[in-house]
């Protein structure tokens, strides 16, 4: 039996847990949870995204996304709009305040990422990112931007 750190999935899980914790700390001053940040970013980059699609992309449950969205709507950072002809499907749109907060929080999150990746050279960072995206595309294709509008 191999030591857990010899398993790629275990190492990826550990890194994910550590990064999630660091990003959550980074988001506290913005009064955002990680799920709320994900919802806000999804709505900013893909106006009109459904809550279900945003949840799939973020790899969280629809219930967790719903809770996150509710908090953002209450704060005036996100709007739910119905789709003509389908009143059951709500589309998410960031408000102007939401877009501003997404940009500010995004800068802080980028700094957290940069700090965490300091152990790697720029080339290693690109390689790691490329390999992780390849795995992500295989495991959760909806989480990867394929460039289509």
Coordinates of C-alpha atoms in Angstrom, one line a residue:
X1 CA 0.0 0.0 0.0
X2 CA 1.3 3.4 -1.0
X3 CA 1.5 6.4 1.3
X4 CA -1.4 8.8 0.7
X5 CA 0.9 11.5 -0.7
X6 CA 1.8 9.1 -3.5
X7 CA -1.7 9.3 -4.8
X8 CA -2.4 12.2 -7.2
X9 CA -6.0 12.4 -6.1
X10 CA -5.0 12.7 -2.5
X11 CA -2.5 15.4 -3.3
X12 CA -5.1 17.3 -5.4
X13 CA -7.6 17.0 -2.6
X14 CA -5.1 18.4 0.0
X15 CA -4.2 21.3 -2.3
X16 CA -7.9 22.0 -2.9
X17 CA -8.7 22.0 0.8
X18 CA -5.8 24.3 1.6
X19 CA -6.6 26.7 -1.3
X20 CA -10.3 26.7 -0.3
X21 CA -9.3 27.7 3.3
X22 CA -7.0 30.4 2.1
X23 CA -9.5 31.8 -0.4
X24 CA -12.3 31.8 2.3
X25 CA -10.0 33.9 4.5
X26 CA -9.3 36.2 1.6
X27 CA -13.0 36.6 1.0
X28 CA -14.0 37.4 4.6
X29 CA -13.3 41.2 4.3
X30 CA -15.7 41.2 1.3
X31 CA -18.4 39.4 3.4
X32 CA -18.4 36.6 0.8
X33 CA -18.4 32.9 1.2
X34 CA -16.6 30.7 -1.4
X35 CA -19.9 29.6 -2.8
X36 CA -21.1 33.2 -3.0
X37 CA -17.9 34.2 -4.8
X38 CA -18.4 31.3 -7.2
X39 CA -22.0 32.4 -7.9
X40 CA -21.0 36.1 -8.4
X41 CA -18.2 35.2 -10.7
X42 CA -20.4 32.9 -12.8
X43 CA -23.0 35.6 -13.2
X44 CA -20.3 38.2 -14.0
X45 CA -18.6 36.1 -16.7
X46 CA -21.8 34.5 -18.0
X47 CA -24.8 36.9 -17.5
X48 CA -28.0 34.9 -17.4
X49 CA -26.4 31.7 -16.2
X50 CA -28.9 29.4 -14.4
X51 CA -28.3 28.6 -10.8
X52 CA -28.1 24.9 -11.7
X53 CA -25.4 25.5 -14.3
X54 CA -23.4 27.7 -11.8
X55 CA -23.6 24.9 -9.2
X56 CA -22.4 22.3 -11.7
X57 CA -19.5 24.5 -12.8
X58 CA -18.5 25.1 -9.2
X59 CA -19.0 21.4 -8.2
X60 CA -21.3 22.3 -5.4
X61 CA -24.8 21.1 -4.7
X62 CA -27.8 23.1 -6.1
X63 CA -28.9 23.7 -2.5
X64 CA -25.6 25.3 -1.6
X65 CA -25.7 27.4 -4.7
X66 CA -29.3 28.4 -3.8
X67 CA -28.2 29.5 -0.4
X68 CA -25.3 31.5 -1.8
X69 CA -27.5 33.1 -4.4
X70 CA -30.1 34.0 -1.8
X71 CA -27.5 35.9 0.3
X72 CA -26.2 37.8 -2.8
X73 CA -29.8 38.7 -3.9
X74 CA -30.5 40.0 -0.3
X75 CA -27.4 42.2 -0.5
X76 CA -28.3 43.6 -3.9
X77 CA -25.3 42.0 -5.6
X78 CA -27.2 39.6 -7.8
X79 CA -30.6 39.5 -9.5
X80 CA -32.8 36.6 -10.5
X81 CA -34.6 37.1 -13.7
X82 CA -37.2 34.7 -15.2
X83 CA -36.8 33.4 -18.7
X84 CA -39.6 34.4 -21.1
X85 CA -41.8 31.3 -21.6
X86 CA -40.2 29.5 -18.6
X87 CA -41.1 31.1 -15.3
X88 CA -39.5 28.3 -13.4
X89 CA -35.9 28.9 -14.6
X90 CA -34.2 31.9 -13.0
X91 CA -31.2 33.4 -14.7
X92 CA -28.6 35.1 -12.6
X93 CA -27.3 38.6 -13.3
X94 CA -24.8 40.5 -11.3
X95 CA -25.8 44.1 -10.4
X96 CA -23.4 47.0 -10.8
X97 CA -22.5 46.6 -7.2
X98 CA -22.0 42.9 -7.7
X99 CA -19.7 43.5 -10.6
X100 CA -17.6 45.9 -8.6
X101 CA -17.4 43.5 -5.7
X102 CA -16.5 40.6 -8.0
X103 CA -13.7 42.7 -9.4
X104 CA -12.3 43.7 -6.0
X105 CA -12.6 40.3 -4.5
X106 CA -11.1 38.8 -7.7
X107 CA -8.0 40.9 -7.3
X108 CA -7.6 39.6 -3.7
X109 CA -8.2 36.0 -4.8
X110 CA -5.6 36.4 -7.6
X111 CA -3.0 37.6 -5.0
X112 CA -3.8 34.6 -2.8
X113 CA -3.3 32.3 -5.8
X114 CA 0.0 34.0 -6.7
X115 CA 1.2 33.6 -3.1
X116 CA 0.3 29.9 -3.0
X117 CA 2.1 29.2 -6.3
X118 CA 5.4 30.9 -5.4
X119 CA 7.0 27.5 -4.9
X120 CA 6.8 26.9 -8.7
X121 CA 8.6 28.6 -11.5
X122 CA 6.3 30.4 -14.0
X123 CA 6.8 27.5 -16.5
X124 CA 5.9 25.0 -13.8
X125 CA 2.8 27.0 -12.9
X126 CA 1.7 26.9 -16.6
X127 CA 2.4 23.2 -16.8
X128 CA 0.5 22.4 -13.5
X129 CA -2.4 24.6 -14.6
X130 CA -2.6 22.9 -18.0
X131 CA -2.5 19.4 -16.5
X132 CA -5.1 20.3 -13.9
X133 CA -7.4 21.8 -16.6
X134 CA -7.1 18.6 -18.5
X135 CA -8.1 16.5 -15.5
X136 CA -10.9 19.0 -14.7
X137 CA -12.2 18.8 -18.3
X138 CA -12.4 15.0 -17.9
X139 CA -14.0 15.0 -14.5
X140 CA -16.3 18.0 -14.7
X141 CA -16.5 19.3 -18.3
X142 CA -19.0 22.0 -17.4
X143 CA -16.4 23.7 -15.2
X144 CA -14.0 24.4 -18.0
X145 CA -14.5 27.3 -20.4
X146 CA -14.4 25.9 -23.9
X147 CA -14.5 29.3 -25.5
X148 CA -18.1 29.0 -26.9
X149 CA -20.4 31.8 -26.1

